[in-house]
């Protein structure tokens, strides 16, 4: 009996290895968070949602800061990124409304592919894009 030595039955279990990047995002804080004319009725209760569609467990959010126009979060989040795809961070600044639906103050997008490895990059984002509400984040990417 002879066997075909060119066939490896375990070859079907082989996977392609790709580089993984570890992204640390620190949501530092916000300034002048406003809901526009609604501020006369209620001081904002802001929180920030972070989404990366290409990352496993790619949705995170900060804690809600009650009645705070200039919130300080200092919250850190870790994401695992595939280095072979276009990774974008979607940030959504929200207003918590207890007893009713939360409202979106604004959103912003940021491309993560051009971040320099092992350096802290600090960026400010405005919500809506031309608005007064500002949120500061720090990014640090580690390549594996």
PDB file of C-alpha atoms in Angstrom:
ATOM      1  CA  UNK A   1       0.000   0.000   0.000  1.00  0.00           C
ATOM      2  CA  UNK A   2       1.407   3.414  -0.935  1.00  0.00           C
ATOM      3  CA  UNK A   3       0.399   6.816   0.349  1.00  0.00           C
ATOM      4  CA  UNK A   4       0.463  10.098  -1.474  1.00  0.00           C
ATOM      5  CA  UNK A   5       3.128  12.018   0.441  1.00  0.00           C
ATOM      6  CA  UNK A   6       2.160  15.337  -1.185  1.00  0.00           C
ATOM      7  CA  UNK A   7      -1.086  15.607   0.787  1.00  0.00           C
ATOM      8  CA  UNK A   8      -1.145  16.872   4.359  1.00  0.00           C
ATOM      9  CA  UNK A   9      -4.563  16.292   5.995  1.00  0.00           C
ATOM     10  CA  UNK A  10      -3.822  18.951   8.629  1.00  0.00           C
ATOM     11  CA  UNK A  11      -3.284  21.598   5.967  1.00  0.00           C
ATOM     12  CA  UNK A  12      -7.007  22.411   6.008  1.00  0.00           C
ATOM     13  CA  UNK A  13      -6.528  23.772   9.537  1.00  0.00           C
ATOM     14  CA  UNK A  14      -3.744  26.186   8.633  1.00  0.00           C
ATOM     15  CA  UNK A  15      -4.580  29.857   8.913  1.00  0.00           C
ATOM     16  CA  UNK A  16      -2.885  32.922   7.592  1.00  0.00           C
ATOM     17  CA  UNK A  17      -1.181  34.980  10.281  1.00  0.00           C
ATOM     18  CA  UNK A  18      -1.597  38.745  10.088  1.00  0.00           C
ATOM     19  CA  UNK A  19      -0.177  41.506  12.190  1.00  0.00           C
ATOM     20  CA  UNK A  20      -2.172  42.733  15.155  1.00  0.00           C
ATOM     21  CA  UNK A  21      -2.007  46.254  16.499  1.00  0.00           C
ATOM     22  CA  UNK A  22      -3.022  47.170  20.021  1.00  0.00           C
ATOM     23  CA  UNK A  23      -4.654  50.577  20.273  1.00  0.00           C
ATOM     24  CA  UNK A  24      -4.986  52.390  23.590  1.00  0.00           C
ATOM     25  CA  UNK A  25      -7.439  55.279  23.589  1.00  0.00           C
ATOM     26  CA  UNK A  26      -7.695  57.621  26.545  1.00  0.00           C
ATOM     27  CA  UNK A  27     -10.752  59.870  26.641  1.00  0.00           C
ATOM     28  CA  UNK A  28      -9.295  62.792  28.575  1.00  0.00           C
ATOM     29  CA  UNK A  29     -12.226  65.169  28.820  1.00  0.00           C
ATOM     30  CA  UNK A  30     -14.545  67.631  27.170  1.00  0.00           C
ATOM     31  CA  UNK A  31     -15.004  71.375  27.038  1.00  0.00           C
ATOM     32  CA  UNK A  32     -18.074  73.493  26.401  1.00  0.00           C
ATOM     33  CA  UNK A  33     -20.370  70.512  25.932  1.00  0.00           C
ATOM     34  CA  UNK A  34     -23.639  71.993  24.763  1.00  0.00           C
ATOM     35  CA  UNK A  35     -26.996  70.853  23.465  1.00  0.00           C
ATOM     36  CA  UNK A  36     -27.718  74.289  22.018  1.00  0.00           C
ATOM     37  CA  UNK A  37     -30.900  75.981  23.203  1.00  0.00           C
ATOM     38  CA  UNK A  38     -31.759  72.933  25.344  1.00  0.00           C
ATOM     39  CA  UNK A  39     -29.036  74.020  27.809  1.00  0.00           C
ATOM     40  CA  UNK A  40     -31.513  76.570  29.179  1.00  0.00           C
ATOM     41  CA  UNK A  41     -33.746  73.707  30.302  1.00  0.00           C
ATOM     42  CA  UNK A  42     -31.165  71.137  31.446  1.00  0.00           C
ATOM     43  CA  UNK A  43     -27.373  71.030  31.897  1.00  0.00           C
ATOM     44  CA  UNK A  44     -25.825  68.290  29.698  1.00  0.00           C
ATOM     45  CA  UNK A  45     -25.133  64.792  31.051  1.00  0.00           C
ATOM     46  CA  UNK A  46     -22.526  63.778  28.431  1.00  0.00           C
ATOM     47  CA  UNK A  47     -20.892  60.481  27.579  1.00  0.00           C
ATOM     48  CA  UNK A  48     -18.832  59.337  24.591  1.00  0.00           C
ATOM     49  CA  UNK A  49     -19.298  56.173  22.521  1.00  0.00           C
ATOM     50  CA  UNK A  50     -16.235  54.779  20.705  1.00  0.00           C
ATOM     51  CA  UNK A  51     -16.763  52.383  17.786  1.00  0.00           C
ATOM     52  CA  UNK A  52     -14.302  50.563  15.549  1.00  0.00           C
ATOM     53  CA  UNK A  53     -16.243  48.258  13.231  1.00  0.00           C
ATOM     54  CA  UNK A  54     -13.135  46.292  12.220  1.00  0.00           C
ATOM     55  CA  UNK A  55     -12.140  45.449  15.816  1.00  0.00           C
ATOM     56  CA  UNK A  56     -13.470  42.631  17.987  1.00  0.00           C
ATOM     57  CA  UNK A  57     -15.410  44.110  20.894  1.00  0.00           C
ATOM     58  CA  UNK A  58     -15.202  47.379  18.987  1.00  0.00           C
ATOM     59  CA  UNK A  59     -17.831  49.329  20.942  1.00  0.00           C
ATOM     60  CA  UNK A  60     -16.998  51.086  24.209  1.00  0.00           C
ATOM     61  CA  UNK A  61     -18.396  54.048  26.114  1.00  0.00           C
ATOM     62  CA  UNK A  62     -17.389  56.359  28.895  1.00  0.00           C
ATOM     63  CA  UNK A  63     -19.312  56.895  32.080  1.00  0.00           C
ATOM     64  CA  UNK A  64     -22.006  59.556  32.088  1.00  0.00           C
ATOM     65  CA  UNK A  65     -20.971  62.822  33.744  1.00  0.00           C
ATOM     66  CA  UNK A  66     -24.092  64.311  35.319  1.00  0.00           C
ATOM     67  CA  UNK A  67     -24.719  68.040  34.889  1.00  0.00           C
ATOM     68  CA  UNK A  68     -21.222  68.681  33.545  1.00  0.00           C
ATOM     69  CA  UNK A  69     -20.355  71.136  30.759  1.00  0.00           C
ATOM     70  CA  UNK A  70     -16.598  70.428  31.095  1.00  0.00           C
ATOM     71  CA  UNK A  71     -16.426  66.710  31.947  1.00  0.00           C
ATOM     72  CA  UNK A  72     -13.184  65.002  32.941  1.00  0.00           C
ATOM     73  CA  UNK A  73     -13.302  61.300  32.079  1.00  0.00           C
ATOM     74  CA  UNK A  74      -9.671  60.088  32.034  1.00  0.00           C
ATOM     75  CA  UNK A  75     -10.961  56.670  30.919  1.00  0.00           C
ATOM     76  CA  UNK A  76      -8.775  54.272  28.932  1.00  0.00           C
ATOM     77  CA  UNK A  77      -9.909  51.671  26.414  1.00  0.00           C
ATOM     78  CA  UNK A  78      -7.995  48.996  24.494  1.00  0.00           C
ATOM     79  CA  UNK A  79      -8.845  47.766  20.992  1.00  0.00           C
ATOM     80  CA  UNK A  80      -7.213  45.045  18.880  1.00  0.00           C
ATOM     81  CA  UNK A  81      -6.788  46.111  15.254  1.00  0.00           C
ATOM     82  CA  UNK A  82      -6.082  44.152  12.093  1.00  0.00           C
ATOM     83  CA  UNK A  83      -3.120  45.851  10.427  1.00  0.00           C
ATOM     84  CA  UNK A  84      -4.279  44.756   6.960  1.00  0.00           C
ATOM     85  CA  UNK A  85      -7.570  46.698   6.937  1.00  0.00           C
ATOM     86  CA  UNK A  86      -8.609  50.352   7.074  1.00  0.00           C
ATOM     87  CA  UNK A  87      -9.385  51.027  10.754  1.00  0.00           C
ATOM     88  CA  UNK A  88     -11.524  54.063  11.592  1.00  0.00           C
ATOM     89  CA  UNK A  89     -12.723  55.267  14.965  1.00  0.00           C
ATOM     90  CA  UNK A  90     -16.282  56.585  15.110  1.00  0.00           C
ATOM     91  CA  UNK A  91     -16.916  58.832  18.114  1.00  0.00           C
ATOM     92  CA  UNK A  92     -20.459  59.735  19.138  1.00  0.00           C
ATOM     93  CA  UNK A  93     -20.999  62.383  21.809  1.00  0.00           C
ATOM     94  CA  UNK A  94     -24.248  61.661  23.617  1.00  0.00           C
ATOM     95  CA  UNK A  95     -26.513  63.383  26.136  1.00  0.00           C
ATOM     96  CA  UNK A  96     -28.052  61.052  28.723  1.00  0.00           C
ATOM     97  CA  UNK A  97     -31.754  61.638  29.314  1.00  0.00           C
ATOM     98  CA  UNK A  98     -33.002  59.731  32.301  1.00  0.00           C
ATOM     99  CA  UNK A  99     -36.515  58.475  31.649  1.00  0.00           C
ATOM    100  CA  UNK A 100     -36.374  59.054  27.878  1.00  0.00           C
ATOM    101  CA  UNK A 101     -34.138  58.362  24.883  1.00  0.00           C
ATOM    102  CA  UNK A 102     -30.578  59.677  24.915  1.00  0.00           C
ATOM    103  CA  UNK A 103     -29.769  62.371  22.353  1.00  0.00           C
ATOM    104  CA  UNK A 104     -26.840  62.593  19.955  1.00  0.00           C
ATOM    105  CA  UNK A 105     -24.907  65.856  20.265  1.00  0.00           C
ATOM    106  CA  UNK A 106     -22.657  65.007  17.318  1.00  0.00           C
ATOM    107  CA  UNK A 107     -20.229  62.506  15.866  1.00  0.00           C
ATOM    108  CA  UNK A 108     -16.751  62.439  14.327  1.00  0.00           C
ATOM    109  CA  UNK A 109     -14.538  59.967  12.444  1.00  0.00           C
ATOM    110  CA  UNK A 110     -10.777  59.457  12.759  1.00  0.00           C
ATOM    111  CA  UNK A 111      -8.538  57.241  10.610  1.00  0.00           C
ATOM    112  CA  UNK A 112      -6.248  55.112  12.787  1.00  0.00           C
ATOM    113  CA  UNK A 113      -3.942  53.746  10.069  1.00  0.00           C
ATOM    114  CA  UNK A 114      -1.538  56.688  10.075  1.00  0.00           C
ATOM    115  CA  UNK A 115      -0.861  56.729  13.813  1.00  0.00           C
ATOM    116  CA  UNK A 116       2.870  56.430  14.501  1.00  0.00           C
ATOM    117  CA  UNK A 117       3.744  53.321  16.535  1.00  0.00           C
ATOM    118  CA  UNK A 118       4.626  53.700  20.216  1.00  0.00           C
ATOM    119  CA  UNK A 119       3.959  57.448  20.356  1.00  0.00           C
ATOM    120  CA  UNK A 120       1.183  59.261  22.200  1.00  0.00           C
ATOM    121  CA  UNK A 121      -0.907  61.385  19.840  1.00  0.00           C
ATOM    122  CA  UNK A 122      -3.299  63.915  21.391  1.00  0.00           C
ATOM    123  CA  UNK A 123      -6.237  65.138  19.291  1.00  0.00           C
ATOM    124  CA  UNK A 124      -9.278  67.300  19.881  1.00  0.00           C
ATOM    125  CA  UNK A 125     -12.576  66.686  18.107  1.00  0.00           C
ATOM    126  CA  UNK A 126     -15.518  69.059  17.783  1.00  0.00           C
ATOM    127  CA  UNK A 127     -19.165  68.000  17.885  1.00  0.00           C
ATOM    128  CA  UNK A 128     -20.805  68.643  15.524  1.00  0.00           C
ATOM    129  CA  UNK A 129     -17.807  69.269  13.249  1.00  0.00           C
ATOM    130  CA  UNK A 130     -18.239  73.047  13.323  1.00  0.00           C
ATOM    131  CA  UNK A 131     -19.680  73.124  16.825  1.00  0.00           C
ATOM    132  CA  UNK A 132     -18.432  74.323  20.194  1.00  0.00           C
ATOM    133  CA  UNK A 133     -18.445  70.983  22.023  1.00  0.00           C
ATOM    134  CA  UNK A 134     -14.865  69.683  22.177  1.00  0.00           C
ATOM    135  CA  UNK A 135     -13.535  66.311  23.357  1.00  0.00           C
ATOM    136  CA  UNK A 136      -9.830  65.500  23.783  1.00  0.00           C
ATOM    137  CA  UNK A 137      -8.459  61.991  23.233  1.00  0.00           C
ATOM    138  CA  UNK A 138      -5.008  60.420  23.421  1.00  0.00           C
ATOM    139  CA  UNK A 139      -3.998  57.571  21.106  1.00  0.00           C
ATOM    140  CA  UNK A 140      -1.121  55.110  21.402  1.00  0.00           C
ATOM    141  CA  UNK A 141      -0.709  52.191  19.021  1.00  0.00           C
ATOM    142  CA  UNK A 142       1.518  49.176  19.676  1.00  0.00           C
ATOM    143  CA  UNK A 143       2.427  46.864  16.814  1.00  0.00           C
ATOM    144  CA  UNK A 144       2.784  43.138  17.481  1.00  0.00           C
TER     145      UNK A 144
END
